[in-house]
PDB file of C-alpha atoms in Angstrom:
ATOM      1  CA  ASP Y  70     112.775  72.411 311.410  1.00 63.00           C
ATOM      2  CA  THR Y  71     109.735  74.461 310.489  1.00 68.00           C
ATOM      3  CA  ALA Y  72     109.806  77.871 312.653  1.00 92.00           C
ATOM      4  CA  VAL Y  73     106.311  78.857 311.641  1.00 96.00           C
ATOM      5  CA  SER Y  74     104.013  76.499 310.101  1.00 96.00           C
ATOM      6  CA  GLN Y  75     100.440  77.115 308.576  1.00 97.00           C
ATOM      7  CA  THR Y  76      97.665  74.605 307.900  1.00 96.00           C
ATOM      8  CA  PRO Y  77      96.251  73.871 305.240  1.00 97.00           C
ATOM      9  CA  LYS Y  78      98.456  75.458 302.533  1.00 96.00           C
ATOM     10  CA  TYR Y  79      95.683  75.623 300.153  1.00 97.00           C
ATOM     11  CA  LEU Y  80      91.814  76.100 300.829  1.00 97.00           C
ATOM     12  CA  VAL Y  81      89.104  76.009 298.023  1.00 97.00           C
ATOM     13  CA  THR Y  82      85.831  76.367 299.333  1.00 97.00           C
ATOM     14  CA  GLN Y  83      82.445  77.907 298.454  1.00 97.00           C
ATOM     15  CA  MET Y  84      80.889  81.253 299.397  1.00 97.00           C
ATOM     16  CA  GLY Y  85      78.946  81.058 302.718  1.00 97.00           C
ATOM     17  CA  ASN Y  86      81.143  78.407 304.349  1.00 97.00           C
ATOM     18  CA  ASP Y  87      83.016  78.737 307.544  1.00 97.00           C
ATOM     19  CA  LYS Y  88      86.570  77.659 307.503  1.00 97.00           C
ATOM     20  CA  SER Y  89      89.779  77.910 309.854  1.00 97.00           C
ATOM     21  CA  ILE Y  90      93.315  78.305 309.297  1.00 98.00           C
ATOM     22  CA  LYS Y  91      95.945  77.139 311.926  1.00 97.00           C
ATOM     23  CA  CYS Y  92      99.369  78.364 312.861  1.00 97.00           C
ATOM     24  CA  GLU Y  93     102.136  77.273 315.003  1.00 97.00           C
ATOM     25  CA  GLN Y  94     105.344  78.404 315.805  1.00 97.00           C
ATOM     26  CA  ASN Y  95     108.282  76.500 317.501  1.00 96.00           C
ATOM     27  CA  LEU Y  96     110.508  79.551 318.162  1.00 95.00           C
ATOM     28  CA  GLY Y  97     109.423  80.203 321.687  1.00 94.00           C
ATOM     29  CA  HIS Y  98     108.215  83.672 320.589  1.00 94.00           C
ATOM     30  CA  ASP Y  99     105.551  85.559 322.658  1.00 93.00           C
ATOM     31  CA  THR Y 100     103.810  87.427 319.824  1.00 93.00           C
ATOM     32  CA  MET Y 101     102.013  86.338 316.750  1.00 94.00           C
ATOM     33  CA  TYR Y 102     100.148  87.960 313.769  1.00 94.00           C
ATOM     34  CA  TRP Y 103      97.896  87.490 310.906  1.00 96.00           C
ATOM     35  CA  TYR Y 104      98.266  89.122 307.613  1.00 96.00           C
ATOM     36  CA  LYS Y 105      96.367  89.159 304.491  1.00 96.00           C
ATOM     37  CA  GLN Y 106      98.165  89.518 301.044  1.00 94.00           C
ATOM     38  CA  ASP Y 107      95.734  90.401 298.235  1.00 90.00           C
ATOM     39  CA  SER Y 108      96.158  89.662 294.536  1.00 85.00           C
ATOM     40  CA  LYS Y 109      98.426  92.854 294.115  1.00 81.00           C
ATOM     41  CA  LYS Y 110     100.840  91.482 296.699  1.00 81.00           C
ATOM     42  CA  PHE Y 111      99.563  94.391 299.081  1.00 87.00           C
ATOM     43  CA  LEU Y 112     100.499  92.636 302.860  1.00 92.00           C
ATOM     44  CA  LYS Y 113      98.124  93.967 305.692  1.00 92.00           C
ATOM     45  CA  ILE Y 114      98.018  93.127 309.175  1.00 92.00           C
ATOM     46  CA  MET Y 115      94.893  91.798 310.644  1.00 94.00           C
ATOM     47  CA  PHE Y 116      95.554  90.749 314.255  1.00 92.00           C
ATOM     48  CA  SER Y 117      98.163  90.302 316.663  1.00 91.00           C
ATOM     49  CA  TYR Y 118      98.440  88.476 319.925  1.00 92.00           C
ATOM     50  CA  ASN Y 119     100.948  88.780 322.665  1.00 89.00           C
ATOM     51  CA  ASN Y 120     100.888  85.848 325.136  1.00 89.00           C
ATOM     52  CA  LYS Y 121      97.324  84.928 324.201  1.00 86.00           C
ATOM     53  CA  GLU Y 122      96.058  88.573 324.510  1.00 89.00           C
ATOM     54  CA  LEU Y 123      94.912  90.453 321.509  1.00 89.00           C
ATOM     55  CA  ILE Y 124      96.849  93.612 321.119  1.00 88.00           C
ATOM     56  CA  ILE Y 125      96.233  94.571 317.471  1.00 85.00           C
ATOM     57  CA  ASN Y 126      92.867  94.337 316.001  1.00 86.00           C
ATOM     58  CA  GLU Y 127      92.659  96.125 312.505  1.00 86.00           C
ATOM     59  CA  THR Y 128      89.487  97.218 310.665  1.00 80.00           C
ATOM     60  CA  VAL Y 129      88.447  93.521 309.686  1.00 87.00           C
ATOM     61  CA  PRO Y 130      85.071  92.247 309.400  1.00 90.00           C
ATOM     62  CA  ASN Y 131      83.903  90.389 312.541  1.00 91.00           C
ATOM     63  CA  ARG Y 132      83.576  87.376 310.201  1.00 96.00           C
ATOM     64  CA  PHE Y 133      87.095  86.823 310.969  1.00 96.00           C
ATOM     65  CA  SER Y 134      87.734  85.672 314.648  1.00 95.00           C
ATOM     66  CA  PRO Y 135      91.447  84.725 315.704  1.00 94.00           C
ATOM     67  CA  LYS Y 136      91.897  82.361 318.785  1.00 94.00           C
ATOM     68  CA  SER Y 137      95.055  81.686 320.579  1.00 94.00           C
ATOM     69  CA  PRO Y 138      94.740  78.673 322.833  1.00 93.00           C
ATOM     70  CA  ASP Y 139      98.489  79.156 324.025  1.00 93.00           C
ATOM     71  CA  LYS Y 140     101.291  81.680 322.918  1.00 91.00           C
ATOM     72  CA  ALA Y 141     102.689  78.876 320.406  1.00 95.00           C
ATOM     73  CA  HIS Y 142      99.404  78.863 318.528  1.00 96.00           C
ATOM     74  CA  LEU Y 143      97.031  81.368 316.724  1.00 96.00           C
ATOM     75  CA  ASN Y 144      94.306  80.341 314.589  1.00 96.00           C
ATOM     76  CA  LEU Y 145      92.029  82.299 312.332  1.00 97.00           C
ATOM     77  CA  HIS Y 146      88.355  81.287 312.001  1.00 97.00           C
ATOM     78  CA  ILE Y 147      86.210  82.901 308.942  1.00 96.00           C
ATOM     79  CA  ASN Y 148      82.537  82.622 308.930  1.00 96.00           C
ATOM     80  CA  SER Y 149      80.244  83.217 305.969  1.00 97.00           C
ATOM     81  CA  LEU Y 150      83.041  83.418 303.393  1.00 97.00           C
ATOM     82  CA  GLU Y 151      82.977  85.914 300.619  1.00 96.00           C
ATOM     83  CA  LEU Y 152      84.635  86.219 297.254  1.00 96.00           C
ATOM     84  CA  GLY Y 153      86.592  89.320 298.395  1.00 94.00           C
ATOM     85  CA  ASP Y 154      88.258  86.864 301.276  1.00 96.00           C
ATOM     86  CA  SER Y 155      90.348  85.105 298.540  1.00 96.00           C
ATOM     87  CA  ALA Y 156      93.822  85.890 299.353  1.00 96.00           C
ATOM     88  CA  VAL Y 157      96.976  84.603 300.716  1.00 97.00           C
ATOM     89  CA  TYR Y 158      96.868  84.646 304.652  1.00 97.00           C
ATOM     90  CA  PHE Y 159     100.291  84.766 306.462  1.00 97.00           C
ATOM     91  CA  CYS Y 160     100.789  84.011 309.955  1.00 97.00           C
ATOM     92  CA  ALA Y 161     103.890  85.420 311.709  1.00 95.00           C
ATOM     93  CA  SER Y 162     105.598  85.524 315.180  1.00 95.00           C
ATOM     94  CA  SER Y 163     108.235  87.836 316.807  1.00 92.00           C
ATOM     95  CA  PRO Y 164     109.958  87.442 320.197  1.00 91.00           C
ATOM     96  CA  SER Y 165     107.885  90.151 321.646  1.00 85.00           C
ATOM     97  CA  SER Y 166     105.918  93.132 320.388  1.00 80.00           C
ATOM     98  CA  GLY Y 167     108.521  95.582 320.759  1.00 77.00           C
ATOM     99  CA  SER Y 168     109.327  97.967 317.757  1.00 69.00           C
ATOM    100  CA  THR Y 169     112.840  96.187 317.110  1.00 75.00           C
ATOM    101  CA  ASP Y 170     111.753  92.553 317.133  1.00 82.00           C
ATOM    102  CA  THR Y 171     112.017  90.823 313.792  1.00 86.00           C
ATOM    103  CA  GLN Y 172     108.799  89.130 312.590  1.00 91.00           C
ATOM    104  CA  TYR Y 173     108.958  85.580 311.034  1.00 93.00           C
ATOM    105  CA  PHE Y 174     106.463  84.601 308.450  1.00 95.00           C
ATOM    106  CA  GLY Y 175     105.032  81.232 307.765  1.00 96.00           C
ATOM    107  CA  PRO Y 176     104.663  79.865 304.259  1.00 95.00           C
ATOM    108  CA  GLY Y 177     101.098  81.159 303.756  1.00 96.00           C
ATOM    109  CA  THR Y 178      97.553  79.727 303.236  1.00 97.00           C
ATOM    110  CA  ARG Y 179      96.113  80.541 299.689  1.00 97.00           C
ATOM    111  CA  LEU Y 180      92.362  80.802 300.321  1.00 97.00           C
ATOM    112  CA  THR Y 181      90.049  80.701 297.299  1.00 97.00           C
ATOM    113  CA  VAL Y 182      86.404  81.303 297.626  1.00 97.00           C
ATOM    114  CA  LEU Y 183      84.222  80.375 294.766  1.00 96.00           C
TER     115      LEU Y 183
ATOM    116  CA  GLN E 236      97.596 108.716 299.989  1.00 68.00           C
ATOM    117  CA  LYS E 237      98.813 105.489 301.231  1.00 78.00           C
ATOM    118  CA  GLU E 238     101.374 105.559 303.994  1.00 88.00           C
ATOM    119  CA  VAL E 239     104.120 103.966 302.085  1.00 92.00           C
ATOM    120  CA  GLU E 240     104.527 104.035 298.151  1.00 93.00           C
ATOM    121  CA  GLN E 241     106.465 101.596 296.370  1.00 93.00           C
ATOM    122  CA  ASP E 242     106.601 101.183 292.604  1.00 85.00           C
ATOM    123  CA  PRO E 243     105.276  97.603 291.746  1.00 80.00           C
ATOM    124  CA  GLY E 244     107.590  97.172 288.805  1.00 83.00           C
ATOM    125  CA  PRO E 245     107.990  94.587 287.376  1.00 90.00           C
ATOM    126  CA  LEU E 246     111.913  95.423 287.189  1.00 94.00           C
ATOM    127  CA  SER E 247     113.958  93.378 284.829  1.00 96.00           C
ATOM    128  CA  VAL E 248     117.784  93.720 284.799  1.00 95.00           C
ATOM    129  CA  PRO E 249     120.673  91.714 283.335  1.00 96.00           C
ATOM    130  CA  GLU E 250     122.714  89.442 285.760  1.00 97.00           C
ATOM    131  CA  GLY E 251     125.562  91.390 287.398  1.00 97.00           C
ATOM    132  CA  ALA E 252     123.720  94.812 287.143  1.00 96.00           C
ATOM    133  CA  ILE E 253     123.125  97.162 290.132  1.00 97.00           C
ATOM    134  CA  VAL E 254     119.611  97.182 291.333  1.00 96.00           C
ATOM    135  CA  SER E 255     117.945 100.107 293.124  1.00 96.00           C
ATOM    136  CA  LEU E 256     114.635  99.547 294.640  1.00 97.00           C
ATOM    137  CA  ASN E 257     112.843 102.541 296.425  1.00 96.00           C
ATOM    138  CA  CYS E 258     109.939 103.562 298.724  1.00 96.00           C
ATOM    139  CA  THR E 259     108.555 106.704 299.866  1.00 96.00           C
ATOM    140  CA  TYR E 260     106.692 107.227 303.109  1.00 95.00           C
ATOM    141  CA  SER E 261     104.392 110.136 304.527  1.00 93.00           C
ATOM    142  CA  ASN E 262     104.345 109.389 308.185  1.00 89.00           C
ATOM    143  CA  SER E 263     107.302 111.263 309.976  1.00 88.00           C
ATOM    144  CA  ALA E 264     106.474 108.995 313.039  1.00 87.00           C
ATOM    145  CA  PHE E 265     108.129 105.979 311.191  1.00 89.00           C
ATOM    146  CA  GLN E 266     111.586 105.037 312.936  1.00 88.00           C
ATOM    147  CA  TYR E 267     112.262 101.569 311.734  1.00 91.00           C
ATOM    148  CA  PHE E 268     112.844 100.584 308.082  1.00 94.00           C
ATOM    149  CA  MET E 269     113.019  97.164 306.752  1.00 95.00           C
ATOM    150  CA  TRP E 270     113.427  95.376 303.416  1.00 97.00           C
ATOM    151  CA  TYR E 271     111.690  91.783 303.113  1.00 96.00           C
ATOM    152  CA  ARG E 272     112.347  89.508 300.053  1.00 97.00           C
ATOM    153  CA  GLN E 273     109.417  87.389 299.066  1.00 95.00           C
ATOM    154  CA  TYR E 274     109.902  84.321 296.622  1.00 95.00           C
ATOM    155  CA  SER E 275     107.175  83.312 294.691  1.00 92.00           C
ATOM    156  CA  ARG E 276     104.460  81.137 296.686  1.00 90.00           C
ATOM    157  CA  LYS E 277     106.431  81.765 299.987  1.00 92.00           C
ATOM    158  CA  GLY E 278     106.301  83.876 303.070  1.00 93.00           C
ATOM    159  CA  PRO E 279     108.359  87.112 303.307  1.00 95.00           C
ATOM    160  CA  GLU E 280     111.691  87.086 304.857  1.00 94.00           C
ATOM    161  CA  LEU E 281     113.650  89.808 306.576  1.00 94.00           C
ATOM    162  CA  LEU E 282     116.526  91.013 304.497  1.00 95.00           C
ATOM    163  CA  MET E 283     117.644  94.378 306.068  1.00 93.00           C
ATOM    164  CA  TYR E 284     116.686  96.359 309.147  1.00 91.00           C
ATOM    165  CA  THR E 285     117.832  99.841 309.928  1.00 90.00           C
ATOM    166  CA  TYR E 286     116.660 102.768 312.161  1.00 85.00           C
ATOM    167  CA  SER E 287     118.850 105.670 311.538  1.00 85.00           C
ATOM    168  CA  SER E 288     119.473 107.663 308.418  1.00 88.00           C
ATOM    169  CA  GLY E 289     122.310 106.740 306.302  1.00 90.00           C
ATOM    170  CA  ASN E 290     123.663 103.349 304.753  1.00 93.00           C
ATOM    171  CA  LYS E 291     123.803  99.882 306.264  1.00 93.00           C
ATOM    172  CA  GLU E 292     125.527  97.217 304.156  1.00 95.00           C
ATOM    173  CA  ASP E 293     125.272  93.348 304.469  1.00 94.00           C
ATOM    174  CA  GLY E 294     127.357  91.616 301.651  1.00 96.00           C
ATOM    175  CA  ARG E 295     125.716  92.586 298.272  1.00 97.00           C
ATOM    176  CA  PHE E 296     122.762  94.491 299.847  1.00 97.00           C
ATOM    177  CA  THR E 297     122.871  98.074 300.940  1.00 97.00           C
ATOM    178  CA  ALA E 298     119.938  99.630 302.695  1.00 96.00           C
ATOM    179  CA  GLN E 299     119.700 103.361 302.852  1.00 96.00           C
ATOM    180  CA  VAL E 300     117.430 105.746 304.726  1.00 95.00           C
ATOM    181  CA  ASP E 301     116.810 109.493 304.092  1.00 94.00           C
ATOM    182  CA  LYS E 302     114.408 110.748 306.944  1.00 92.00           C
ATOM    183  CA  SER E 303     114.521 114.119 305.825  1.00 92.00           C
ATOM    184  CA  SER E 304     113.222 113.229 302.339  1.00 93.00           C
ATOM    185  CA  LYS E 305     111.150 110.313 303.699  1.00 94.00           C
ATOM    186  CA  TYR E 306     112.924 107.915 301.194  1.00 94.00           C
ATOM    187  CA  ILE E 307     114.221 104.653 301.517  1.00 96.00           C
ATOM    188  CA  SER E 308     116.230 102.510 299.105  1.00 96.00           C
ATOM    189  CA  LEU E 309     117.842  98.947 298.730  1.00 97.00           C
ATOM    190  CA  PHE E 310     120.592  98.489 296.391  1.00 97.00           C
ATOM    191  CA  ILE E 311     121.857  95.029 295.306  1.00 97.00           C
ATOM    192  CA  ARG E 312     125.196  94.667 293.681  1.00 97.00           C
ATOM    193  CA  ASP E 313     126.109  92.116 291.344  1.00 97.00           C
ATOM    194  CA  SER E 314     122.580  90.861 290.952  1.00 97.00           C
ATOM    195  CA  GLN E 315     122.121  87.127 290.492  1.00 97.00           C
ATOM    196  CA  PRO E 316     119.201  85.196 289.152  1.00 96.00           C
ATOM    197  CA  SER E 317     118.544  83.873 292.659  1.00 96.00           C
ATOM    198  CA  ASP E 318     117.759  87.522 293.602  1.00 97.00           C
ATOM    199  CA  SER E 319     114.645  87.340 291.469  1.00 97.00           C
ATOM    200  CA  ALA E 320     111.670  87.881 293.787  1.00 96.00           C
ATOM    201  CA  THR E 321     109.408  90.568 295.202  1.00 95.00           C
ATOM    202  CA  TYR E 322     110.974  93.059 297.500  1.00 97.00           C
ATOM    203  CA  LEU E 323     108.782  94.594 300.088  1.00 96.00           C
ATOM    204  CA  CYS E 324     109.665  97.789 302.151  1.00 96.00           C
ATOM    205  CA  ALA E 325     108.206  98.112 305.435  1.00 94.00           C
ATOM    206  CA  MET E 326     108.252 100.379 308.454  1.00 92.00           C
ATOM    207  CA  LYS E 327     107.242 100.609 312.153  1.00 89.00           C
ATOM    208  CA  ILE E 328     106.602 103.322 314.495  1.00 81.00           C
ATOM    209  CA  SER E 329     109.145 103.476 317.499  1.00 68.00           C
ATOM    210  CA  GLY E 330     108.052 103.322 321.124  1.00 61.00           C
ATOM    211  CA  SER E 331     104.705 101.529 320.538  1.00 57.00           C
ATOM    212  CA  SER E 332     103.829  98.723 322.763  1.00 56.00           C
ATOM    213  CA  ALA E 333     101.881  97.076 320.051  1.00 61.00           C
ATOM    214  CA  SER E 334     103.923  98.037 316.951  1.00 69.00           C
ATOM    215  CA  LYS E 335     102.819  96.959 313.638  1.00 79.00           C
ATOM    216  CA  ILE E 336     104.478  96.896 310.388  1.00 87.00           C
ATOM    217  CA  ILE E 337     103.069  99.081 307.377  1.00 91.00           C
ATOM    218  CA  PHE E 338     104.263  97.371 304.128  1.00 93.00           C
ATOM    219  CA  GLY E 339     104.674  98.836 300.666  1.00 93.00           C
ATOM    220  CA  SER E 340     102.973  96.912 297.745  1.00 92.00           C
ATOM    221  CA  GLY E 341     106.301  95.274 296.778  1.00 94.00           C
ATOM    222  CA  THR E 342     108.356  95.553 293.543  1.00 95.00           C
ATOM    223  CA  ARG E 343     108.796  92.480 291.504  1.00 94.00           C
ATOM    224  CA  LEU E 344     112.466  92.041 290.353  1.00 96.00           C
ATOM    225  CA  SER E 345     113.696  89.743 287.605  1.00 96.00           C
ATOM    226  CA  ILE E 346     117.323  89.168 286.950  1.00 96.00           C
ATOM    227  CA  ARG E 347     117.952  87.809 283.518  1.00 95.00           C
ATOM    228  CA  PRO E 348     120.957  85.333 283.165  1.00 92.00           C
TER     229      PRO E 348
END
């Protein structure tokens, strides 16, 4: 059983397009996250939702808009894609937003902007 | 200066060797320390988690934290080819209701058979 799943796994698109990445977790967790990993493997948090409420919103261009329809899903919509958006995007979840809670990562979505 | 510094490697060692991976950090508010392992084209998975200075052992893996020096290490004994991966150190501030993980840039490790 897949704990944290993401679709699509690969996404190749042209500059200026709008695209969405979907994430679902079946662990019953309250908190979900979006991370961006660049070509140098540097993993940085973008957003976090706890029970559908935004709790972490890092310095991310407002072209990126997360949406959490329920606590098991956290989607990421990106408008007007730019070359610099090319990266691997990871979704993660944890039981709560507490300090000691382990985060479980999805397999990633590799986005390439041409 | 980045909050968490990690040597990117790559590090290549023969099978059976002891591996030492290290990170330094600048923010003394970090209280929780983790090591994640990431295989190629996969998501990171938690390997070790500790919140106190000293050593924590789990099988062939030992995590060491020295808060006075702001230095953490991961030791892998009897290294196996299956240990070949990128290892990311990570840290959290305690007591935050919306705690976020700050990751190091990862060290790419290769174990030669």
